[in-house]
XYZ file of N, CA, C and O in Angstrom:
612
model
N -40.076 -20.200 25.867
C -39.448 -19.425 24.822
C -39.798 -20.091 23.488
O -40.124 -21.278 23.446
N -39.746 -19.512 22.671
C -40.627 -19.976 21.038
C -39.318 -19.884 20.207
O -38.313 -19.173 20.225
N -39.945 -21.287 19.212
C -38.318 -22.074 18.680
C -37.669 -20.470 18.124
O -36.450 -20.313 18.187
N -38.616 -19.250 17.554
C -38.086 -18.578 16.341
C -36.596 -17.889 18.024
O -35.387 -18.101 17.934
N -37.084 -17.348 18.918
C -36.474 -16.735 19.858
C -35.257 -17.667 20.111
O -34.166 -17.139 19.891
N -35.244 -19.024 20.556
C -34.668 -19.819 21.012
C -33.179 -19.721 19.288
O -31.991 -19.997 19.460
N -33.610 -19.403 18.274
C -32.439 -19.754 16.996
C -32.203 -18.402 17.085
O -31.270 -18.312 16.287
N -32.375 -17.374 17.463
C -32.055 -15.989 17.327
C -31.432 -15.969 18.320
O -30.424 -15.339 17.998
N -31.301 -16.353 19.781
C -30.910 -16.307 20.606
C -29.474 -17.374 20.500
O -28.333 -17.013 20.787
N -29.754 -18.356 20.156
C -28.504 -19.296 19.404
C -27.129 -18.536 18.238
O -25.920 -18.699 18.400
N -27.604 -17.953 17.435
C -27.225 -17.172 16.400
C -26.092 -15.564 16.689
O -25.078 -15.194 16.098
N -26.943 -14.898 17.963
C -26.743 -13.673 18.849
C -25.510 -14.255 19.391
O -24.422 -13.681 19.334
N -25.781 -15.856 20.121
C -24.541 -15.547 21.251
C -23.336 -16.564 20.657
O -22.242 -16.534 21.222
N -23.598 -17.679 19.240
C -22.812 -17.211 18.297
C -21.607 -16.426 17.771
O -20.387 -16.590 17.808
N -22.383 -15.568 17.300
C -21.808 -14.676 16.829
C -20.897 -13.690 17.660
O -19.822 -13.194 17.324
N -21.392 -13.583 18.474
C -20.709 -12.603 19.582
C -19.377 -13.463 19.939
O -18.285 -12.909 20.069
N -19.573 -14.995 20.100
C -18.357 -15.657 20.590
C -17.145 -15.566 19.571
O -15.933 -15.632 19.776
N -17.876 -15.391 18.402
C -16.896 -15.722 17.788
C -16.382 -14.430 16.943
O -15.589 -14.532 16.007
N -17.048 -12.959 17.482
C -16.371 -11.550 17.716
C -15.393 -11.448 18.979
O -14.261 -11.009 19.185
N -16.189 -11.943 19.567
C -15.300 -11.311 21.116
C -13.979 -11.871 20.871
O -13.051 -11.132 20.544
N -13.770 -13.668 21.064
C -12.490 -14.696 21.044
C -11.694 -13.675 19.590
O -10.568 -13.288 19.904
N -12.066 -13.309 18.380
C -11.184 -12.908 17.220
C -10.413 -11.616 17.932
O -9.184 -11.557 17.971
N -11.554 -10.263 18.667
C -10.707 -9.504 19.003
C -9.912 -9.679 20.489
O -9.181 -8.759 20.855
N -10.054 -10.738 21.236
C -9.148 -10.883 22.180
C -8.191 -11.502 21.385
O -7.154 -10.978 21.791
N -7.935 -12.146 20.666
C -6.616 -12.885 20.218
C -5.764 -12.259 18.978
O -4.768 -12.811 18.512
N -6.372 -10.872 18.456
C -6.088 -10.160 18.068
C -4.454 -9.386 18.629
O -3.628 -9.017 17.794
N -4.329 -9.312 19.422
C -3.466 -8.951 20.591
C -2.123 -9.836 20.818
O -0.989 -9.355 20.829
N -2.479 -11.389 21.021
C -1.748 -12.370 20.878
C -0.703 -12.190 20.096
O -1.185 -11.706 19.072
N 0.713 -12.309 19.925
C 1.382 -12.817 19.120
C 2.268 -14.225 19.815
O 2.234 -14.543 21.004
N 2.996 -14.893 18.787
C 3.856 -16.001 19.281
C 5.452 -16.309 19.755
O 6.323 -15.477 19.501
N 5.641 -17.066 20.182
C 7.174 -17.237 20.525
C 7.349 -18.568 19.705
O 6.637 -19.570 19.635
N 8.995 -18.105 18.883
C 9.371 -18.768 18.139
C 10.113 -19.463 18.518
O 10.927 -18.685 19.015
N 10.596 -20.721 18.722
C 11.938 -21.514 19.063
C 12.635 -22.083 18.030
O 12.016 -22.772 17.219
N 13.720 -21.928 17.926
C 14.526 -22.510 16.608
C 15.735 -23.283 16.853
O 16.817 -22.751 17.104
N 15.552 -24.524 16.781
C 16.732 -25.538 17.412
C 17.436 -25.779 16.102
O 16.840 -26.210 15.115
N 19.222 -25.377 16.125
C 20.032 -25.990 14.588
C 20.513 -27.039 15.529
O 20.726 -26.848 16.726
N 20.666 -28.171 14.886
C 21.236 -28.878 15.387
C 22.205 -29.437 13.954
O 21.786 -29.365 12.799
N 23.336 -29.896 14.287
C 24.146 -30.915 13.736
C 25.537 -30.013 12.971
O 26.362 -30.147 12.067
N 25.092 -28.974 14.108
C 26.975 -28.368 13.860
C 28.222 -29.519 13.950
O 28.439 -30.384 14.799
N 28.970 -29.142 12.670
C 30.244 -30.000 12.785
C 31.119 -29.236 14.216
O 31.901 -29.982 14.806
N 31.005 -28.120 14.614
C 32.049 -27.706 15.603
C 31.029 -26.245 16.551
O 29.856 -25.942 16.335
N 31.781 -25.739 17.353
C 31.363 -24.394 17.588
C 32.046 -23.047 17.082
O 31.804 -21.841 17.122
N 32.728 -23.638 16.737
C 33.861 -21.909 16.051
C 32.703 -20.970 15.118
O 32.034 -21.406 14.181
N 32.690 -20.012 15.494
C 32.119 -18.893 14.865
C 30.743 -18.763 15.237
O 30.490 -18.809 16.441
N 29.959 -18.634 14.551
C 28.604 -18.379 14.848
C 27.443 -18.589 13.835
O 27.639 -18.744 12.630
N 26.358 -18.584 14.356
C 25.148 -18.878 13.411
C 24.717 -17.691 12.942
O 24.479 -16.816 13.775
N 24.509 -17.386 11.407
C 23.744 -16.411 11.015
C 22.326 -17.043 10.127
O 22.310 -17.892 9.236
N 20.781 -16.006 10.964
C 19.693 -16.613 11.122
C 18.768 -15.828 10.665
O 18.523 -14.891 11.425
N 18.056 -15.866 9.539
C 17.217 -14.677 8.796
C 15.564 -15.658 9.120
O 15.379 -16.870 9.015
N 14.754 -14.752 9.458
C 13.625 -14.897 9.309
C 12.596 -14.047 8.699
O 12.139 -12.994 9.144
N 12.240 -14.794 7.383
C 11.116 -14.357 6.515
C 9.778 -14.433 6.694
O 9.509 -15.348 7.472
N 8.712 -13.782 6.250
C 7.581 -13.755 6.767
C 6.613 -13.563 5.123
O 5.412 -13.687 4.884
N 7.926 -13.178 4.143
C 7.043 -13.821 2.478
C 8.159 -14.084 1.761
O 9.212 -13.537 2.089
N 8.120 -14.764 0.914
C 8.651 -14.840 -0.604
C 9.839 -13.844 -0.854
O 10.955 -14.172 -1.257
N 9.491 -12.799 -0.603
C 10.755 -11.806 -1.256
C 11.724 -11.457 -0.518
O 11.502 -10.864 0.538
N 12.946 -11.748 -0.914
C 14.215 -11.790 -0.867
C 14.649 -13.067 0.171
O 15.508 -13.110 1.052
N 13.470 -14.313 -0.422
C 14.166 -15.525 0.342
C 14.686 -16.355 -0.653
O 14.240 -16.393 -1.800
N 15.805 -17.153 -0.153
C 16.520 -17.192 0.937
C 17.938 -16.429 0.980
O 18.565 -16.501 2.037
N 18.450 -15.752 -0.025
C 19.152 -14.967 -0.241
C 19.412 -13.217 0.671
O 20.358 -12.616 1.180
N 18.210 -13.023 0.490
C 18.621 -11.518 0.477
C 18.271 -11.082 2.310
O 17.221 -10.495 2.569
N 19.114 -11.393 3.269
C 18.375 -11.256 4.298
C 18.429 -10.319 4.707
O 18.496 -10.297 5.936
N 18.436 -8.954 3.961
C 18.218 -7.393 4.578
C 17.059 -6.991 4.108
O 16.706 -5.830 4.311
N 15.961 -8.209 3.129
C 14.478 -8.021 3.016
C 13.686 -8.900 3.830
O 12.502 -9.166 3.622
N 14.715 -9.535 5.184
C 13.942 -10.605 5.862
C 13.135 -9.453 7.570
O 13.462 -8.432 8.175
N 12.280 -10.238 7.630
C 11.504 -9.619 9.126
C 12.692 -9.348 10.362
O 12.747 -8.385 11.128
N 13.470 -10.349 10.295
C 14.899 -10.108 11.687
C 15.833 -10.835 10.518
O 15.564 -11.596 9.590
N 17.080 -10.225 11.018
C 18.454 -10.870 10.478
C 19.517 -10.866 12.090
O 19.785 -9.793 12.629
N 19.820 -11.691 12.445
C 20.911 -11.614 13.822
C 22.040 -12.682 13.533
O 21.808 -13.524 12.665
N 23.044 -12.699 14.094
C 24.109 -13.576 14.242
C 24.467 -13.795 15.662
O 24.434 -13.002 16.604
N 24.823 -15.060 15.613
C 24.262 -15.438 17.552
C 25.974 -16.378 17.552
O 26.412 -16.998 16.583
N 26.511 -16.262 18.602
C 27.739 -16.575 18.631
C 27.295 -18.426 19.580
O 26.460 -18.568 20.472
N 28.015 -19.323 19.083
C 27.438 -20.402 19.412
C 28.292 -20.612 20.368
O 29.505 -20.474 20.216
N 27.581 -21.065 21.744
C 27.623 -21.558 22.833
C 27.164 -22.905 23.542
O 27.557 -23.279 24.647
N 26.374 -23.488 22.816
C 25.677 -25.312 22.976
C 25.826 -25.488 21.193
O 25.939 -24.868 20.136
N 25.706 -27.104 21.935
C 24.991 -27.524 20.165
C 24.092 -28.735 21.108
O 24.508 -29.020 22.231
N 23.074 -29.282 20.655
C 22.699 -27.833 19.747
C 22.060 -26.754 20.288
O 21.857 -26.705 21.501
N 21.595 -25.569 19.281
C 21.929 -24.372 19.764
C 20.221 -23.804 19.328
O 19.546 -23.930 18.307
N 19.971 -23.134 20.683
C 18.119 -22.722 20.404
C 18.346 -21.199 20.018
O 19.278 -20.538 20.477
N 17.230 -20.619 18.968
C 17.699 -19.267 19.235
C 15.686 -18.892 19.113
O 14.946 -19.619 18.451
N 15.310 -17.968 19.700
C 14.038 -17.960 19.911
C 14.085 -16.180 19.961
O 14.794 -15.317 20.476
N 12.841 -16.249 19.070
C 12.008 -14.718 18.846
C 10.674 -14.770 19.309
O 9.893 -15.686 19.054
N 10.416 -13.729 20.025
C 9.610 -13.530 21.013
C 8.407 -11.835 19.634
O 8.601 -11.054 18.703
N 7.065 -12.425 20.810
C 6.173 -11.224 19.744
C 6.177 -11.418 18.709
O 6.339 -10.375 18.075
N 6.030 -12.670 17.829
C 5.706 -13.067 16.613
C 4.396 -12.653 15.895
O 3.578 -13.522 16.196
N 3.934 -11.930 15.258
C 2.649 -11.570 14.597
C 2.087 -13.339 14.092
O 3.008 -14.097 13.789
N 1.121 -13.720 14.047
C 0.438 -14.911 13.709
C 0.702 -15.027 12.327
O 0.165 -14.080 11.751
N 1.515 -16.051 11.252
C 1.277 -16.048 9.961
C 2.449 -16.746 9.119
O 2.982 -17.490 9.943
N 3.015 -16.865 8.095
C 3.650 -17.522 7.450
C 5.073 -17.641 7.892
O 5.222 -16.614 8.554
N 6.032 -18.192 7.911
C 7.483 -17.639 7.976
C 8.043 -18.868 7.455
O 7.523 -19.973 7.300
N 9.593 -18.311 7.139
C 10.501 -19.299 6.564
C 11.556 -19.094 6.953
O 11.693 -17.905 7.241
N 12.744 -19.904 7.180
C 14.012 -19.436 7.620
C 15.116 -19.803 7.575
O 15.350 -20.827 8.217
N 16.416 -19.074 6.723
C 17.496 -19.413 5.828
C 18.521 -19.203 7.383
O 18.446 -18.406 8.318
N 19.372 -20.254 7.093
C 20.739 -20.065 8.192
C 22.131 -20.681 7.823
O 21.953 -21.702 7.159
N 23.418 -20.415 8.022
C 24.323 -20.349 7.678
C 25.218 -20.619 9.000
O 24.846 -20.231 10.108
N 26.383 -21.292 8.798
C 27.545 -21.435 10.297
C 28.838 -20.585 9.472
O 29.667 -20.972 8.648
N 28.552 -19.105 10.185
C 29.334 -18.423 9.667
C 30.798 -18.849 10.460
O 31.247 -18.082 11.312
N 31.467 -20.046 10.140
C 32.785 -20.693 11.199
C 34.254 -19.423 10.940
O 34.818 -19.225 12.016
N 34.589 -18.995 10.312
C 35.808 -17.759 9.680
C 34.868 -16.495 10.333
O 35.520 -15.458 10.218
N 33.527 -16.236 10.992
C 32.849 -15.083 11.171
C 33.515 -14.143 10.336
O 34.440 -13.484 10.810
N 33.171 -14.002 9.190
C 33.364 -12.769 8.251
C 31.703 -12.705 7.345
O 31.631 -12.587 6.122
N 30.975 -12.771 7.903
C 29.700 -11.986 8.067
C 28.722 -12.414 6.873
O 27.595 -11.983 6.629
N 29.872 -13.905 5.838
C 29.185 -13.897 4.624
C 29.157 -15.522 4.375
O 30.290 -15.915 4.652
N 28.398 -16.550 3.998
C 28.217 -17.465 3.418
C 29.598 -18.058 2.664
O 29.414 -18.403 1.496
N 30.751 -18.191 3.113
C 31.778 -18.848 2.043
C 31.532 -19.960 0.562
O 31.041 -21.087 0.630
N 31.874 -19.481 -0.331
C 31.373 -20.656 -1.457
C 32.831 -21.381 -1.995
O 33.884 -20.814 -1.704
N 32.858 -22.584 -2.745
C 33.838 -22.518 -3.396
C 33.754 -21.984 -4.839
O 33.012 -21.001 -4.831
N 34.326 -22.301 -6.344
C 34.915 -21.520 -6.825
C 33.357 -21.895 -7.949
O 33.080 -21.183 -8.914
N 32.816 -22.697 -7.679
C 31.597 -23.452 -8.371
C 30.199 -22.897 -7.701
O 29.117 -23.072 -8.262
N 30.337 -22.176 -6.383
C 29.061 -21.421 -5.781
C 28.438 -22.121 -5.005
O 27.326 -21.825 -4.567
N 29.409 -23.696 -4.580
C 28.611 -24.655 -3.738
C 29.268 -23.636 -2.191
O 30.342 -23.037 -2.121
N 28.269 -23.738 -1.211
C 28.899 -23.546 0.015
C 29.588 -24.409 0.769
O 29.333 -25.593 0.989
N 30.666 -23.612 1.234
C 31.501 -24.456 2.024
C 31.337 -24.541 3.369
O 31.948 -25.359 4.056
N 30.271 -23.466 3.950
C 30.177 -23.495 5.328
C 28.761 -24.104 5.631
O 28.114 -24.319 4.605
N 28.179 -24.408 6.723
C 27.596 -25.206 6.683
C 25.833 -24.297 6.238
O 25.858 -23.073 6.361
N 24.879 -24.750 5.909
C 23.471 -24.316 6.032
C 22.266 -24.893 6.060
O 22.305 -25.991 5.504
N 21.273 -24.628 6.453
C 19.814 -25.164 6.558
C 18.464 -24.159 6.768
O 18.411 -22.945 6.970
N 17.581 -24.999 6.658
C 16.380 -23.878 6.196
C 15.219 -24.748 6.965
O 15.107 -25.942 7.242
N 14.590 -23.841 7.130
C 13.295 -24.287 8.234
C 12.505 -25.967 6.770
O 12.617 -26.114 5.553
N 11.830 -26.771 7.852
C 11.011 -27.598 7.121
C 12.337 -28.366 6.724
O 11.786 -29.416 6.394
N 13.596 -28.593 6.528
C 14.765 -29.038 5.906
C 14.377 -29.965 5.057
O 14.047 -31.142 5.199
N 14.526 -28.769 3.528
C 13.850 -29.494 1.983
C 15.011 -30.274 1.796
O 16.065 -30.187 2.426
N 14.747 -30.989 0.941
C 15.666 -31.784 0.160
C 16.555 -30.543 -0.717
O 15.948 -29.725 -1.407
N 17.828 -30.533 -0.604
C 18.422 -29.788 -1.730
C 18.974 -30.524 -2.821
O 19.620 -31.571 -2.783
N 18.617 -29.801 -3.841
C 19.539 -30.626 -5.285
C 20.053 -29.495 -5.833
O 20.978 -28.786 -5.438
N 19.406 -29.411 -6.716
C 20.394 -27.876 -7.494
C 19.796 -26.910 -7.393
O 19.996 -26.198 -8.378
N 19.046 -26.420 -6.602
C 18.683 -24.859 -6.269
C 18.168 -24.605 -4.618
O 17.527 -25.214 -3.761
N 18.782 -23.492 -4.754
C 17.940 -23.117 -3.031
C 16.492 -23.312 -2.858
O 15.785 -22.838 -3.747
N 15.910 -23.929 -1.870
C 14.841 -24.124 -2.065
C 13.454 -22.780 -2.400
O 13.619 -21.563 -2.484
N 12.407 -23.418 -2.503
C 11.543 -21.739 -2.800
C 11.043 -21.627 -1.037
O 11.442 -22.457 -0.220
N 9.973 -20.279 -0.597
C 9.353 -20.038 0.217
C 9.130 -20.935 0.926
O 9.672 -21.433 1.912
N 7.532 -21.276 -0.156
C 6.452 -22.438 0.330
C 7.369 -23.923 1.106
O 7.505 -24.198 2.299
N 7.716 -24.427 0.253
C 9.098 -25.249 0.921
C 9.687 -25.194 2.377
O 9.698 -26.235 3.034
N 9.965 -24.535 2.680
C 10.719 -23.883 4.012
C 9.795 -23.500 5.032
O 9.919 -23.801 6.219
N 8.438 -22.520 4.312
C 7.213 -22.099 5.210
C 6.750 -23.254 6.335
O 6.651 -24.471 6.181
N 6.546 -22.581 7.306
C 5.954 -22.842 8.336
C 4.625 -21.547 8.942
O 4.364 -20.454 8.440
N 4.145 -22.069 9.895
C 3.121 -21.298 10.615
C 3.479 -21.070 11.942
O 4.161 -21.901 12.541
N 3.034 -19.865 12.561
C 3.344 -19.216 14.086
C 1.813 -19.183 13.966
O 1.408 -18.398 13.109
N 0.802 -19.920 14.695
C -0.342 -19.915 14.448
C -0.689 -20.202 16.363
O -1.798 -20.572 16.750
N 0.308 -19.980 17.174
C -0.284 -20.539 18.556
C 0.942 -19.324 19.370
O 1.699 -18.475 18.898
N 0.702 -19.692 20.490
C 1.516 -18.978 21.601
C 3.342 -19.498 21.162
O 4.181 -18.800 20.592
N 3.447 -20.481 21.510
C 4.388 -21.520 21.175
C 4.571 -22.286 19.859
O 3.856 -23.239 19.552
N 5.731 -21.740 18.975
C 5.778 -22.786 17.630
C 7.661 -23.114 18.007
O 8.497 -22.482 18.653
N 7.702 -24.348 17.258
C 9.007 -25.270 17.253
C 9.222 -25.168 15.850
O 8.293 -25.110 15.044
N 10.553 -25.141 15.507
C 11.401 -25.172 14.009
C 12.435 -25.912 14.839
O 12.774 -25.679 15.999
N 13.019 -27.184 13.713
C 14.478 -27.372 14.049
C 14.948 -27.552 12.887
O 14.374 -28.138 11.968
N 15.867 -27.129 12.866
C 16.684 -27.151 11.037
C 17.948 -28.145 11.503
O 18.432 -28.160 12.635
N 18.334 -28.897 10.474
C 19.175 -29.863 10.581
C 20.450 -29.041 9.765
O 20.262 -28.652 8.613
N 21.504 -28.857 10.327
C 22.759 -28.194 8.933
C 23.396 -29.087 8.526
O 23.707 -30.082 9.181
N 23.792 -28.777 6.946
C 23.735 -29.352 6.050
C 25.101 -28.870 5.369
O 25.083 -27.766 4.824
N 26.310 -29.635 5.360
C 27.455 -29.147 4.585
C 27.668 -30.133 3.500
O 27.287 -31.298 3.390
N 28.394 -29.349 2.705
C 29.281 -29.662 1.307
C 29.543 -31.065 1.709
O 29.888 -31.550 2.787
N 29.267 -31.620 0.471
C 30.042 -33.077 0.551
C 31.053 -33.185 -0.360
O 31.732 -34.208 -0.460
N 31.252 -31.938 -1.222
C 32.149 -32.088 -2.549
C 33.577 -31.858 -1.604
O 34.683 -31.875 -2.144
């Protein structure tokens, strides 16, 4: 076989590998696991938004990809989404302990119930941004564990 055949033939099956593997994994999506750990108690439940961009995080979780509230039964406590599309995500959570469906603050806007966010940024005086929190679902299997985080005031 002659070198020009032998790099065309290199190039052909190439390329093809690396058509074929894109549209088989095309198909693929991931399973998410999300461990909170460091509940002060079990009373009430975890409420758990997962974002997939920037807008309406970490606040607004009726612009997030899933919003659920999972009634806690271990600590700590796994909660896992299944069929993940491959790509960015971030994720705001709250120990709704009174279960009345909302983030309690005191009279200053600090929360009183407990919360944490994927990547667990450092908080100082603002909720953290996206990028911060972002993670990747880039395999079959991805791990998040968020540490919760209450008021010290």
């Amino acid at each position: 076989m002659s070198k020009y055949l032998k790099i065309t033939a290199f190039f052909l099956s190439f390329f093809a590998t690396i058509i074929f593997s894109s549209h088989v994994n095309a198909g693929i999506n991931g399973k998410l696991t999300v461990e909170i750990d460091g509940l002060r108690n079990d009373k009430g439940q975890i409420c758990i938004s997962l974002f997939n961009s920037s807008v309406g995080f970490p606040s607004e979780g009726n612009k997030s990809v899933e919003k659920k509230c999972v009634t806690i039964k271990e600590r700590p406590l796994f909660i896992t989404y299944e069929n993940l599309k491959f790509g960015s995500y971030a994720i705001t959570m709250y120990h709704d302990e009174n279960m009345n469906g909302e983030i309690d603050r005191d009279v200053l806007g600090i929360p009183s119930e407990g919360f944490g966010f994927s990547n667990n940024p450092v908080i100082r005086d603002r909720a953290p941004k996206f990028g911060e929190a972002m993670f990747l679902v880039a395999g079959e299997n991805t791990n998040s564990k968020i540490e919760v985080k209450y008021s010290i005031f």
